[in-house]
Amino acid sequence: MTPNTNNILRLSREISTSKSKDLVIIHGGGSFGHPLAKEYKISEGYTGEKQLKGYSLTHQAMVQLNKIIVDSLLEAGLPAVSVTPSSFIITTNKRITTIDTTLIARYLTTGMVPVLYGDTILDTKMKFTILSGDQLAVRLATELKAKKLIFGVDVDGVYSANPKIDVNAEFFKEFSVSQLKNTKIGGALSTDVTGGMLGKIIEAEEAVKSGVNVILLNALKVGLIYQVLKGETVKGTVLRR
Amino acid sequence: MTPNTNNILRLSREISTSKSKDLVIIHGGGSFGHPLAKEYKISEGYTGEKQLKGYSLTHQAMVQLNKIIVDSLLEAGLPAVSVTPSSFIITTNKRITTIDTTLIARYLTTGMVPVLYGDTILDTKMKFTILSGDQLAVRLATELKAKKLIFGVDVDGVYSANPKIDVNAEFFKEFSVSQLKNTKIGGALSTDVTGGMLGKIIEAEEAVKSGVNVILLNALKVGLIYQVLKGETVKGTVLRR
C-alpha cells in the first residue's frame, strides 16, 4: 500500500484550481485494493467462508486509499466528500443493477464534490464481486447526464499496441469501439501491461452512445487535467461512436 | 480523537465469541465526530459555504473511527463489514425519509456483520445535518424486524436521576416512555451528563411499539454484552410500551 502522494496532491491542486462545477471524482484501487482482492479471489464471487474477511479487508484498504485522496482534495481547497459504492450499489453478474444516483446529485447541488472508487460489491448471483471504477464512472456519467467523462491514465491515450513496449505503436487522436474488430489492435490492447485500457474503452462505449464526450489522457503529465477541465484542447484520445 | 482501544477490542471479542447470528452493529461518534460536528455546526444545517469542508471532515473522522472498530472486530474473528450511512440515507428535518435496507439484509444473508455509525447526512430541508446512531439503530431494528435491540451505554440503564451525580437516583429494571410524563424523571434524563439517555428512550419507543425487545445496559461492565447476546438475563433496563 504505497500511495503516490506527490501525484495525488498535484492532481488535487489541478482539479481544485480549475474551479470546475458539478464534478464527480472516481479512483481505482492502485496498490491498495488489488493485492487483497486477488489474494481472496473476491472478483470470482463467493466460494467459501474464508473470503468474508477478505471482502472486508479489501474494502477497508479502499477506504484507506479514499481517505488519503479526499484529505488531499480538502487540503487543496476542494469540498470533496467520500461516497462508498458498496453501501448503495448492487451488481448482478458483475454489472450494476441497483443504483440510486439522487444522493450523488444532491451532493452536487449542495456544492460538494463526491469522490467514489472501485470497490468490493454485493452481487445478486455471485454473492459478491469487484466493481471497477471504470464501470462506475461510465454509469454515473450516463445517469447524471455528464457533459464530459475524463479517464486519467498513465499513457497518452489509445495506441495500436502497448506504447511502453512497442516503439512502433500508433497513437489514435480519435478511436471508436468498431476499430477493436481489427483484432491486432484489440489483441494488443487486451494484453496492455497498464491493464484495463481495453476494459475502459468497452465500458466507455455506453457513455459515448449517450452523448457524453469521453477522453482518455495522461494524468501523469503535469497540467493536463487542469487544462482539460478548463475546456482546453489537450493531447489525448477522444472516443467516437 | 482518542479511541478507547482496550474496550473496543474487549467488546469485539465478546461479540465475536457470542456467535450471534444476524447481527448489525451501530456505533456513535465519541471523540471523533462530535468535536468537528460542533465546530462546524453541522447538525444545525447549511448556513454557509465554509461548512462544506466541515461536513466532509466530520464524516472523515467517523470513517476513521469506524475503521478502528471494524479492524478490531475482524481481529476478533468476526466477519464485520463497514457500511456508510451517508452514502444511502437521506433525512428530512433530521428524520430518515430515504433508506433502503435490502443491502444490509443481503450482507446478513451472506454471513457478514454490517457495522454502521452516526454520520453526517444529506437533508432535503436543511441541505445536511447529523444522523444519530440511535435513530439509525431503531430504524434498522424496526425495518429488519430485529428480535432484540441492545443499547450499550456507560451506566447500568435508566435512572430517576443521573446516577453519576445523585446517589439517591432510583434504578429502573423496566421503563416506559409514559413515565417520562413524570417531569422530574424527564427533566433529570434530559440533563444527563452522559448525554442522550432521554434521546435513546424517545427514539427506542418506535422499536418497542414494533415488538422489538429493547434493553439498555452498561457496556463498560465486562461480560455483559456477551451474556445478553447469549440470551442470558443481565442487569439493565428493559423498555416497555
PDB file of C-alpha atoms in Angstrom, chain A residues 46 52-53 55-57 59-61 63-64 66-68 70-71 74-75 79-90 98 100 102-104 106-107 109-112 117 120-125 127-128, chain B residues 46 52-53 55-57 59-61 63-64 66-68 70-71 74-75 79-90 98 100 102-104 106-107 109-112 117 120-125 127-128:
ATOM      1  CA  TYR A  46     -18.282 -16.413  -3.169  1.00  0.00           C
ATOM      2  CA  LEU A  52     -15.746 -12.877   4.046  1.00  0.00           C
ATOM      3  CA  LYS A  53     -12.787 -11.445   5.961  1.00  0.00           C
ATOM      4  CA  TYR A  55     -14.037  -8.945   1.281  1.00  0.00           C
ATOM      5  CA  SER A  56     -13.976  -6.660   4.305  1.00  0.00           C
ATOM      6  CA  LEU A  57     -10.172  -6.219   4.265  1.00  0.00           C
ATOM      7  CA  HIS A  59     -12.995  -2.747   1.230  1.00  0.00           C
ATOM      8  CA  GLN A  60     -11.045  -1.369   4.221  1.00  0.00           C
ATOM      9  CA  ALA A  61      -7.965  -0.935   2.027  1.00  0.00           C
ATOM     10  CA  VAL A  63     -11.489   3.158   2.397  1.00  0.00           C
ATOM     11  CA  GLN A  64      -7.920   3.918   3.451  1.00  0.00           C
ATOM     12  CA  ASN A  66     -10.051   7.033  -0.467  1.00  0.00           C
ATOM     13  CA  LYS A  67      -9.287   8.799   2.833  1.00  0.00           C
ATOM     14  CA  ILE A  68      -5.813   9.783   1.573  1.00  0.00           C
ATOM     15  CA  VAL A  70     -10.250  13.008  -0.015  1.00  0.00           C
ATOM     16  CA  ASP A  71      -7.906  14.514   2.609  1.00  0.00           C
ATOM     17  CA  LEU A  74      -9.720  19.003   1.019  1.00  0.00           C
ATOM     18  CA  GLU A  75      -6.181  20.291   1.600  1.00  0.00           C
ATOM     19  CA  PRO A  79     -15.124  20.497  -0.889  1.00  0.00           C
ATOM     20  CA  ALA A  80     -14.638  16.798  -1.626  1.00  0.00           C
ATOM     21  CA  VAL A  81     -16.804  14.224   0.144  1.00  0.00           C
ATOM     22  CA  SER A  82     -16.371  10.479   0.290  1.00  0.00           C
ATOM     23  CA  VAL A  83     -19.195   8.277  -1.035  1.00  0.00           C
ATOM     24  CA  THR A  84     -18.974   4.490  -0.561  1.00  0.00           C
ATOM     25  CA  PRO A  85     -20.049   2.464  -3.656  1.00  0.00           C
ATOM     26  CA  SER A  86     -20.596  -0.800  -1.726  1.00  0.00           C
ATOM     27  CA  SER A  87     -23.100   0.966   0.560  1.00  0.00           C
ATOM     28  CA  PHE A  88     -25.613   1.796  -2.210  1.00  0.00           C
ATOM     29  CA  ILE A  89     -24.812  -0.279  -5.311  1.00  0.00           C
ATOM     30  CA  ILE A  90     -25.561  -3.956  -6.024  1.00  0.00           C
ATOM     31  CA  THR A  98     -29.159  -1.415  -8.284  1.00  0.00           C
ATOM     32  CA  ASP A 100     -29.710   5.384  -6.918  1.00  0.00           C
ATOM     33  CA  THR A 102     -30.089  11.037  -6.430  1.00  0.00           C
ATOM     34  CA  LEU A 103     -27.801  11.207  -3.386  1.00  0.00           C
ATOM     35  CA  ILE A 104     -24.791  11.991  -5.627  1.00  0.00           C
ATOM     36  CA  ARG A 106     -27.833  16.131  -4.137  1.00  0.00           C
ATOM     37  CA  TYR A 107     -24.170  16.408  -3.083  1.00  0.00           C
ATOM     38  CA  THR A 109     -26.349  20.781  -5.829  1.00  0.00           C
ATOM     39  CA  THR A 110     -25.101  21.288  -2.243  1.00  0.00           C
ATOM     40  CA  GLY A 111     -21.772  22.377  -3.742  1.00  0.00           C
ATOM     41  CA  MET A 112     -19.725  19.319  -2.818  1.00  0.00           C
ATOM     42  CA  TYR A 117     -13.944   4.385  -6.120  1.00  0.00           C
ATOM     43  CA  THR A 120     -15.979  -4.674  -3.282  1.00  0.00           C
ATOM     44  CA  ILE A 121     -19.677  -5.077  -4.057  1.00  0.00           C
ATOM     45  CA  LEU A 122     -22.637  -7.321  -3.248  1.00  0.00           C
ATOM     46  CA  ASP A 123     -23.851  -9.318  -6.262  1.00  0.00           C
ATOM     47  CA  THR A 124     -27.258 -10.993  -6.589  1.00  0.00           C
ATOM     48  CA  LYS A 125     -25.788 -14.030  -8.417  1.00  0.00           C
ATOM     49  CA  LYS A 127     -22.961 -13.050  -3.574  1.00  0.00           C
ATOM     50  CA  PHE A 128     -20.138 -10.510  -4.053  1.00  0.00           C
TER      51      PHE A 128
ATOM     52  CA  TYR B  46     -26.456  24.619   5.957  1.00  0.00           C
ATOM     53  CA  LEU B  52     -18.867  22.087   3.319  1.00  0.00           C
ATOM     54  CA  LYS B  53     -15.303  21.303   4.365  1.00  0.00           C
ATOM     55  CA  TYR B  55     -19.180  18.300   6.728  1.00  0.00           C
ATOM     56  CA  SER B  56     -16.515  16.272   4.925  1.00  0.00           C
ATOM     57  CA  LEU B  57     -14.015  16.457   7.814  1.00  0.00           C
ATOM     58  CA  HIS B  59     -17.547  12.363   8.002  1.00  0.00           C
ATOM     59  CA  GLN B  60     -13.835  11.547   7.549  1.00  0.00           C
ATOM     60  CA  ALA B  61     -13.407  11.450  11.342  1.00  0.00           C
ATOM     61  CA  VAL B  63     -14.744   6.881   8.781  1.00  0.00           C
ATOM     62  CA  GLN B  64     -11.526   6.794  10.797  1.00  0.00           C
ATOM     63  CA  ASN B  66     -15.302   3.089  12.030  1.00  0.00           C
ATOM     64  CA  LYS B  67     -12.078   1.723  10.542  1.00  0.00           C
ATOM     65  CA  ILE B  68     -10.607   1.211  14.026  1.00  0.00           C
ATOM     66  CA  VAL B  70     -14.133  -2.788  12.015  1.00  0.00           C
ATOM     67  CA  ASP B  71     -10.414  -3.690  12.134  1.00  0.00           C
ATOM     68  CA  LEU B  74     -12.032  -8.527  12.160  1.00  0.00           C
ATOM     69  CA  GLU B  75      -9.105  -9.171  14.514  1.00  0.00           C
ATOM     70  CA  PRO B  79     -16.719 -11.032   9.518  1.00  0.00           C
ATOM     71  CA  ALA B  80     -17.554  -7.359  10.097  1.00  0.00           C
ATOM     72  CA  VAL B  81     -18.058  -5.055   7.120  1.00  0.00           C
ATOM     73  CA  SER B  82     -18.273  -1.271   7.071  1.00  0.00           C
ATOM     74  CA  VAL B  83     -21.448   0.345   5.687  1.00  0.00           C
ATOM     75  CA  THR B  84     -21.570   4.128   5.254  1.00  0.00           C
ATOM     76  CA  PRO B  85     -24.895   5.733   6.354  1.00  0.00           C
ATOM     77  CA  SER B  86     -24.338   8.986   4.431  1.00  0.00           C
ATOM     78  CA  SER B  87     -23.969   7.006   1.187  1.00  0.00           C
ATOM     79  CA  PHE B  88     -27.516   5.583   1.213  1.00  0.00           C
ATOM     80  CA  ILE B  89     -29.658   7.533   3.709  1.00  0.00           C
ATOM     81  CA  ILE B  90     -31.267  10.969   3.347  1.00  0.00           C
ATOM     82  CA  THR B  98     -34.878   7.731   2.358  1.00  0.00           C
ATOM     83  CA  ASP B 100     -33.106   1.043   1.542  1.00  0.00           C
ATOM     84  CA  THR B 102     -32.068  -4.540   1.342  1.00  0.00           C
ATOM     85  CA  LEU B 103     -28.291  -4.100   1.039  1.00  0.00           C
ATOM     86  CA  ILE B 104     -27.891  -4.566   4.826  1.00  0.00           C
ATOM     87  CA  ARG B 106     -28.071  -9.016   1.872  1.00  0.00           C
ATOM     88  CA  TYR B 107     -24.883  -8.627   3.932  1.00  0.00           C
ATOM     89  CA  THR B 109     -27.629 -13.478   4.438  1.00  0.00           C
ATOM     90  CA  THR B 110     -24.064 -13.508   3.027  1.00  0.00           C
ATOM     91  CA  GLY B 111     -22.857 -14.148   6.591  1.00  0.00           C
ATOM     92  CA  MET B 112     -21.332 -10.751   7.288  1.00  0.00           C
ATOM     93  CA  TYR B 117     -22.472   4.652  12.695  1.00  0.00           C
ATOM     94  CA  THR B 120     -23.144  13.439   8.617  1.00  0.00           C
ATOM     95  CA  ILE B 121     -26.176  13.182   6.353  1.00  0.00           C
ATOM     96  CA  LEU B 122     -27.854  14.956   3.440  1.00  0.00           C
ATOM     97  CA  ASP B 123     -31.206  16.505   4.379  1.00  0.00           C
ATOM     98  CA  THR B 124     -33.936  17.586   1.942  1.00  0.00           C
ATOM     99  CA  LYS B 125     -34.823  20.675   4.026  1.00  0.00           C
ATOM    100  CA  LYS B 127     -29.235  20.526   2.985  1.00  0.00           C
ATOM    101  CA  PHE B 128     -27.350  18.444   5.588  1.00  0.00           C
TER     102      PHE B 128
END
